[in-house]
Amino acid sequence: MIDGFLALYIFMLAAFTGYEIIARVPVILHTPLMSGSNFVHGIVLVGAMIALGHAHTPFEVAVGFVGVLLGAGNAAGGYVVTERMLEMFKSSKPDAGKETK
Amino acid sequence: MIDGFLALYIFMLAAFTGYEIIARVPVILHTPLMSGSNFVHGIVLVGAMIALGHAHTPFEVAVGFVGVLLGAGNAAGGYVVTERMLEMFKSSKPDAGKETK
Amino acid sequence: MNWLPTLIKACYFLAALLFILGLKRMSSPRTARGGVVWAGYGMLLAVLATFFLPGLHNIGLIAAAVLIGVSAAWWTGKRVAMTAMPQMVALYNGMGGGAAAAIGAVELIGYVRSLALLPPVGGAPAVPVAAQLAPVELALGVLGALIGAVSFSGSLVAFAKLQGWLDKRFIFPGQRAVNLLLLAAAVMVGVLLASGHASAALIVAFFVLALLFGLMMTLPIGGADMPVVISLYNAFTGLAVAFEGFVLGNEAMIIAGTVVGAAGTLLTQLMAKAMNRSIGNVLFGSFGAAGGEAQAIAGAQKPVEASDAAVMMAYAERVVIVPGYGLAVAQAQHKVWEFAQLLIKRGVKVKFAIHPVAGRMPGHMNVLLAEAGVPYDLIADMDDINPEFAVTDVALVIGANDVVNPLARTDPASPIYGMPILDVGDSRHVIVVKRGKGTGFAGIENALFYADNTRMLYGDGQAAVGQLVNELKTLDD
Amino acid sequence: MNWLPTLIKACYFLAALLFILGLKRMSSPRTARGGVVWAGYGMLLAVLATFFLPGLHNIGLIAAAVLIGVSAAWWTGKRVAMTAMPQMVALYNGMGGGAAAAIGAVELIGYVRSLALLPPVGGAPAVPVAAQLAPVELALGVLGALIGAVSFSGSLVAFAKLQGWLDKRFIFPGQRAVNLLLLAAAVMVGVLLASGHASAALIVAFFVLALLFGLMMTLPIGGADMPVVISLYNAFTGLAVAFEGFVLGNEAMIIAGTVVGAAGTLLTQLMAKAMNRSIGNVLFGSFGAAGGEAQAIAGAQKPVEASDAAVMMAYAERVVIVPGYGLAVAQAQHKVWEFAQLLIKRGVKVKFAIHPVAGRMPGHMNVLLAEAGVPYDLIADMDDINPEFAVTDVALVIGANDVVNPLARTDPASPIYGMPILDVGDSRHVIVVKRGKGTGFAGIENALFYADNTRMLYGDGQAAVGQLVNELKTLDD
Ligand SMILES: NC(=O)c1ccc[n+]([C@@H]2O[C@H](COP(=O)([O-])OP(=O)(O)OC[C@H]3O[C@@H](n4cnc5c(N)ncnc54)[C@H](OP(=O)(O)O)[C@@H]3O)[C@@H](O)[C@H]2O)c1
Ligand SMILES: NC(=O)c1ccc[n+]([C@@H]2O[C@H](COP(=O)([O-])OP(=O)(O)OC[C@H]3O[C@@H](n4cnc5c(N)ncnc54)[C@H](OP(=O)(O)O)[C@@H]3O)[C@@H](O)[C@H]2O)c1
């Protein structure tokens, strides 16, 4: 559906973007970051919804249904866990503390 | 020619890539970097070549010709100047010095 | 209604933008929380927009599956203990891989059905466009399904190991060959599928082989290596999502998946480097690796009473607290922070020093200390703190072992040789809190515990620090 | 021959990849040289591939134009003096903007011709697809042409100013209103063009207005502010290239242009910030700005002989050399490095301290010192060196003024108030090399020159340092 070269361009640029952004994250945030990027690929939920939405035979529907279940778990679980972790990072400076609350 | 959204995606990702890469360059390299990025947009030469290649009336051809001249100047001049500047950056450590030679 | 598809595409675009901006904000502790919220809005937007896609069937089923999946994950995610975070990440990551594999499966099944429905008439079979995948799409779809399935079963094994359900390593002779065969078989079937020879049987064989490979290659890896493996599977899932996104023509999936794929690859490398190992060594190093022989160390461990230790620190000028895996086991982070606050109130300068691989996943200690409420500006990285040990009066080591082991610098035979360590030995006094003579993750003796300026405070981390707190309170009265 | 377009597309892809990798390598002095070579290969590849594009006419003309343009630029670029680099960058950047504008012009003219050729038959005019631009393409093409044209004429003015051809500022009352009117007119004509009302007259008017605006808005800006302006126009050209790339359906242009657009915007911000000004202030600040009143400073400047100055440094332990714009004017970099090497041979610890806005463009001093062969590990940034002045015996200031002016810290009325400076005054002795009582870029007095521990060594930079070198050699004999 997408022209191959355009997809390749998007792929290359997205890879650079991901690499460059993550290369600057301090070690202290590596665990939340792993969890956060885990959340981001929860967008697979959208793909699973599309797949289920175009499924025809009962078997396809069943597989699609499982896919949506799993994708929803990825997205929701990833969000909750990441958010809980990051909520705990506080500075001792009171104003900065307020900002993160 | 390119689907609008795909162009938008490429535009967004390229902007992030450019921003992130440049954000890490030390001040000492700002002048060569300005010159280097100036060289990179010399790719306009390709566009000018295409424009001249599809020009029909003499006036279009003339404008296209000037465009190619200017684009070639941008690309070649930008390269030479950048390369000359960077050639001069040396470390006092002998091995590192060799590497840049 | 021509504006609807455009609107939906705009939503996807905005979602991709929010994901990237969100990840960008995660690069500083001050903005990280906001980052995940931004990414969350992006996700919400994308999911809601998808419901309005024209030509979508089974809307009820979709809504039901989303609701069930979201509520179940939300509920478990909210309730799980902070220390169980690593395995939860593994679990959710596996789910993502499974979803990608499921997308691939649906596409493949639909493809087979379209082939069966339409017998080739004459030369060129006239297959309806909707069901017909281009060769590139087919190949990428199969590849995505393979990677997704491996990530699925592998992540589940990682989850089970970290949860303590699968304690034993699962090793047998020739294991590497078997795994290689499994992978080769899965790839071969995949190539068959991708080259258009799809059939129901082949599809089943493909997924069975892929799932089995993920299982078999993760089982022999030790539980403590799991964080690296989880990070790797995280990158895998990202890639799988990107490939399936290409098949579905969904740019948001391509971008989000690729960004995560690149980010996960980089994170995996950083982790392995911090442990002074290669990724290959983590994945395959366990096969037939002989345990390092215990080295005999001269001298004896010198115990100390909690009351003496408390007095030493109460009258010190600078105290550095070095937490390790034992802190997580003992869940002593709250007590430690209580203790540190008491010291700070007395005018002692207290810092926390965190080694990059302390604990069992990168940033493990940061998360625990953050949970206890330790402000992050009291926490120092290895490189920043190491020069400061020379002017430190007391270094309090709590449940850390390998990360403070001087043998990493002196003994080339030791498995951790070459790993940078925290130079606690440079400080005037060292107090080590641990339960007994147990070794750390690397299973070797620690010369620090026998040093002249080291005193051992035996006991469970939480109990021992609790004693220190009480002693300090007595001093204050 | 279906593989040819694919091959060409692959070349463009590779070129874009090489551009990005090249820019990435430019982030470290060790790899920077390799970076520009990579980007150069990308450019070569893209240009060569373009010659093979199917359906390209005027191949001979294209080749001729490429040859002429490349040789002329190559020749001038190789011969120009290192100190003239800023204006050469401006010139080449302007050429890029002009090329983008030319592309836009050719497209617009072709569009008009297609309209004229094909009288609307009945309702819908049947225009051949090739000449017909979609509305978005037309709009972006016009926008790119506007930005490119402004960048073209603006950069040429910047070049002329830096070259010293246009020394006077060009200011008249109501200038801002005139410029605003020009811009508004250009945009309005552009909107007309973009909405399909193209005609030859309108196109001419459009480009005249755009070029005039670029001229008029750059003329009043002072020569010393030019680097910021050049960087801004660099970003402009990048954007223009990206837009024209969209019109031509060329992804390499879109990507390279956008990357430069983003990078240039960031660089412009960084430069303006280092000068402690906003971009708006740089662009429009010159209008009616009253010159800061010269502040009277108590005390007198105390001159010193070259021989005394040389002895002071010869027997010092640490010397920090602070170059400024005067070094560039005097072309004294080679002499200074000779002098520094003599000191180093005597066992003196020598460092160079570079203020972020020393000279007339960021990194100006770095380039000059690099030209003289000063290794970059002897060169320190402001933040790194400032604490070291307290333990420095002699700070040798050569042709620097504003960047070492303590009034930036003490006098809120001074135009440089708030700019961070190099704390040379903290060192035991300060020796300042300059020709006389001339002020710097900001045009204000410098309290440092009147300080008790400052001695003035009057003379042209190159001559004065030459004397120092001779004195040092006499000492050695
Ligand atoms: N961070 C990562 O990403 C990561 C990932 C995988 C592996 N690793 C590895 O894990 C190791 C981490 O080093 P580390 O120094 O943090 O931990 P460690 O070397 O594993 O040592 C933990 C110590 O804590 C003690 N301990 C256990 N439970 C305790 C309790 N309840 N109360 C008090 N003490 C207790 C143990 O001794 P007793 O039994 O005597 O109490 C043990 O010596 C490194 O070798 C690293 O390579 C790290
Ligand atoms: N770097 C950038 O990107 C940039 C861009 C635009 C503007 N600026 C501005 O430029 C200024 C740079 O400060 P700066 O300290 O480097 O320079 P400066 O303040 O402009 O001072 C230069 C000094 O050099 C002396 N000089 C001139 N020719 C000389 C020669 N041949 N031999 C010896 N001395 C000579 C002049 O005094 P005499 O006449 O007495 O010799 C003058 O005081 C800052 O105000 C900055 O904001 C910087």
mmCIF file of N, CA and C in Angstrom, chain C residues 157-205:
data_model
loop_
_atom_site.group_PDB
_atom_site.id
_atom_site.type_symbol
_atom_site.label_atom_id
_atom_site.label_comp_id
_atom_site.label_asym_id
_atom_site.label_seq_id
_atom_site.Cartn_x
_atom_site.Cartn_y
_atom_site.Cartn_z
ATOM 1 N N VAL C 157 8.648 -16.585 29.094
ATOM 2 C CA VAL C 157 9.625 -17.334 29.887
ATOM 3 C C VAL C 157 10.369 -16.380 30.826
ATOM 4 N N ALA C 158 10.754 -15.217 30.299
ATOM 5 C CA ALA C 158 11.448 -14.228 31.138
ATOM 6 C C ALA C 158 10.577 -13.842 32.319
ATOM 7 N N PHE C 159 9.294 -13.606 32.040
ATOM 8 C CA PHE C 159 8.348 -13.266 33.105
ATOM 9 C C PHE C 159 8.324 -14.366 34.167
ATOM 10 N N ALA C 160 8.179 -15.607 33.699
ATOM 11 C CA ALA C 160 8.080 -16.733 34.640
ATOM 12 C C ALA C 160 9.349 -16.850 35.482
ATOM 13 N N LYS C 161 10.492 -16.646 34.867
ATOM 14 C CA LYS C 161 11.756 -16.752 35.607
ATOM 15 C C LYS C 161 11.855 -15.674 36.679
ATOM 16 N N LEU C 162 11.555 -14.436 36.286
ATOM 17 C CA LEU C 162 11.688 -13.334 37.248
ATOM 18 C C LEU C 162 10.657 -13.464 38.358
ATOM 19 N N GLN C 163 9.521 -14.046 38.043
ATOM 20 C CA GLN C 163 8.467 -14.238 39.022
ATOM 21 C C GLN C 163 8.832 -15.381 39.975
ATOM 22 N N GLY C 164 9.872 -16.135 39.624
ATOM 23 C CA GLY C 164 10.294 -17.234 40.477
ATOM 24 C C GLY C 164 9.557 -18.532 40.187
ATOM 25 N N TRP C 165 8.852 -18.618 39.065
ATOM 26 C CA TRP C 165 8.109 -19.834 38.741
ATOM 27 C C TRP C 165 8.992 -20.875 38.078
ATOM 28 N N LEU C 166 10.152 -20.472 37.611
ATOM 29 C CA LEU C 166 10.994 -21.364 36.792
ATOM 30 C C LEU C 166 12.426 -21.227 37.263
ATOM 31 N N ASP C 167 12.703 -21.678 38.472
ATOM 32 C CA ASP C 167 13.988 -21.309 39.035
ATOM 33 C C ASP C 167 15.169 -21.983 38.358
ATOM 34 N N LYS C 168 15.005 -23.256 38.022
ATOM 35 C CA LYS C 168 16.113 -24.032 37.465
ATOM 36 C C LYS C 168 16.463 -23.560 36.048
ATOM 37 N N ARG C 169 17.718 -23.505 35.759
ATOM 38 C CA ARG C 169 18.106 -23.346 34.365
ATOM 39 C C ARG C 169 17.874 -24.656 33.641
ATOM 40 N N PHE C 170 17.547 -24.553 32.414
ATOM 41 C CA PHE C 170 17.158 -25.727 31.645
ATOM 42 C C PHE C 170 18.251 -25.934 30.600
ATOM 43 N N ILE C 171 19.200 -26.845 30.926
ATOM 44 C CA ILE C 171 20.363 -27.042 30.057
ATOM 45 C C ILE C 171 20.524 -28.521 29.720
ATOM 46 N N PHE C 172 20.791 -28.821 28.467
ATOM 47 C CA PHE C 172 21.123 -30.195 28.078
ATOM 48 C C PHE C 172 22.167 -30.150 26.986
ATOM 49 N N PRO C 173 22.919 -31.213 26.822
ATOM 50 C CA PRO C 173 23.990 -31.202 25.819
ATOM 51 C C PRO C 173 23.415 -31.042 24.408
ATOM 52 N N GLY C 174 24.115 -30.314 23.581
ATOM 53 C CA GLY C 174 23.653 -30.110 22.210
ATOM 54 C C GLY C 174 22.531 -29.108 22.085
ATOM 55 N N GLN C 175 22.291 -28.372 23.157
ATOM 56 C CA GLN C 175 21.168 -27.443 23.164
ATOM 57 C C GLN C 175 21.311 -26.381 22.071
ATOM 58 N N ARG C 176 22.543 -25.921 21.908
ATOM 59 C CA ARG C 176 22.751 -24.866 20.933
ATOM 60 C C ARG C 176 22.371 -25.351 19.526
ATOM 61 N N ALA C 177 22.758 -26.589 19.227
ATOM 62 C CA ALA C 177 22.441 -27.159 17.913
ATOM 63 C C ALA C 177 20.931 -27.280 17.733
ATOM 64 N N VAL C 178 20.251 -27.750 18.769
ATOM 65 C CA VAL C 178 18.801 -27.895 18.684
ATOM 66 C C VAL C 178 18.144 -26.543 18.412
ATOM 67 N N ASN C 179 18.581 -25.537 19.164
ATOM 68 C CA ASN C 179 17.995 -24.203 18.970
ATOM 69 C C ASN C 179 18.239 -23.694 17.555
ATOM 70 N N LEU C 180 19.458 -23.917 17.094
ATOM 71 C CA LEU C 180 19.796 -23.455 15.750
ATOM 72 C C LEU C 180 18.907 -24.135 14.712
ATOM 73 N N LEU C 181 18.707 -25.440 14.915
ATOM 74 C CA LEU C 181 17.840 -26.197 14.009
ATOM 75 C C LEU C 181 16.432 -25.629 14.023
ATOM 76 N N LEU C 182 15.926 -25.362 15.236
ATOM 77 C CA LEU C 182 14.580 -24.812 15.360
ATOM 78 C C LEU C 182 14.457 -23.510 14.576
ATOM 79 N N LEU C 183 15.436 -22.634 14.781
ATOM 80 C CA LEU C 183 15.402 -21.345 14.094
ATOM 81 C C LEU C 183 15.440 -21.544 12.580
ATOM 82 N N ALA C 184 16.362 -22.422 12.141
ATOM 83 C CA ALA C 184 16.488 -22.669 10.707
ATOM 84 C C ALA C 184 15.165 -23.189 10.133
ATOM 85 N N ALA C 185 14.531 -24.096 10.870
ATOM 86 C CA ALA C 185 13.262 -24.648 10.396
ATOM 87 C C ALA C 185 12.203 -23.555 10.299
ATOM 88 N N ALA C 186 12.116 -22.727 11.353
ATOM 89 C CA ALA C 186 11.117 -21.652 11.350
ATOM 90 C C ALA C 186 11.357 -20.709 10.176
ATOM 91 N N VAL C 187 12.620 -20.354 9.943
ATOM 92 C CA VAL C 187 12.935 -19.437 8.856
ATOM 93 C C VAL C 187 12.581 -20.070 7.512
ATOM 94 N N MET C 188 12.889 -21.376 7.398
ATOM 95 C CA MET C 188 12.622 -22.052 6.124
ATOM 96 C C MET C 188 11.128 -22.062 5.820
ATOM 97 N N VAL C 189 10.335 -22.437 6.808
ATOM 98 C CA VAL C 189 8.890 -22.418 6.604
ATOM 99 C C VAL C 189 8.430 -20.997 6.288
ATOM 100 N N GLY C 190 9.039 -20.025 6.977
ATOM 101 C CA GLY C 190 8.697 -18.634 6.711
ATOM 102 C C GLY C 190 8.974 -18.247 5.275
ATOM 103 N N VAL C 191 10.120 -18.697 4.762
ATOM 104 C CA VAL C 191 10.466 -18.378 3.367
ATOM 105 C C VAL C 191 9.435 -18.995 2.424
ATOM 106 N N LEU C 192 9.040 -20.237 2.727
ATOM 107 C CA LEU C 192 8.000 -20.890 1.912
ATOM 108 C C LEU C 192 6.734 -20.039 1.903
ATOM 109 N N LEU C 193 6.312 -19.629 3.102
ATOM 110 C CA LEU C 193 5.098 -18.820 3.209
ATOM 111 C C LEU C 193 5.245 -17.532 2.404
ATOM 112 N N ALA C 194 6.383 -16.895 2.596
ATOM 113 C CA ALA C 194 6.578 -15.583 1.977
ATOM 114 C C ALA C 194 6.644 -15.678 0.463
ATOM 115 N N SER C 195 7.078 -16.848 -0.040
ATOM 116 C CA SER C 195 7.177 -16.978 -1.490
ATOM 117 C C SER C 195 5.862 -17.472 -2.092
ATOM 118 N N GLY C 196 4.791 -17.389 -1.303
ATOM 119 C CA GLY C 196 3.473 -17.649 -1.858
ATOM 120 C C GLY C 196 2.994 -19.087 -1.729
ATOM 121 N N HIS C 197 3.778 -19.972 -1.091
ATOM 122 C CA HIS C 197 3.357 -21.363 -0.933
ATOM 123 C C HIS C 197 2.574 -21.552 0.355
ATOM 124 N N ALA C 198 1.679 -20.618 0.644
ATOM 125 C CA ALA C 198 0.989 -20.673 1.928
ATOM 126 C C ALA C 198 -0.065 -21.777 1.948
ATOM 127 N N SER C 199 -0.185 -22.455 3.094
ATOM 128 C CA SER C 199 -1.280 -23.388 3.329
ATOM 129 C C SER C 199 -1.528 -23.401 4.817
ATOM 130 N N ALA C 200 -2.707 -23.846 5.220
ATOM 131 C CA ALA C 200 -3.061 -23.821 6.644
ATOM 132 C C ALA C 200 -2.024 -24.581 7.464
ATOM 133 N N ALA C 201 -1.609 -25.768 6.966
ATOM 134 C CA ALA C 201 -0.663 -26.586 7.718
ATOM 135 C C ALA C 201 0.659 -25.857 7.909
ATOM 136 N N LEU C 202 1.110 -25.232 6.817
ATOM 137 C CA LEU C 202 2.391 -24.514 6.905
ATOM 138 C C LEU C 202 2.312 -23.385 7.929
ATOM 139 N N ILE C 203 1.190 -22.682 7.933
ATOM 140 C CA ILE C 203 1.039 -21.568 8.873
ATOM 141 C C ILE C 203 1.138 -22.074 10.304
ATOM 142 N N VAL C 204 0.434 -23.172 10.591
ATOM 143 C CA VAL C 204 0.475 -23.735 11.945
ATOM 144 C C VAL C 204 1.911 -24.129 12.293
ATOM 145 N N ALA C 205 2.572 -24.828 11.373
ATOM 146 C CA ALA C 205 3.951 -25.260 11.629
ATOM 147 C C ALA C 205 4.841 -24.057 11.905
#
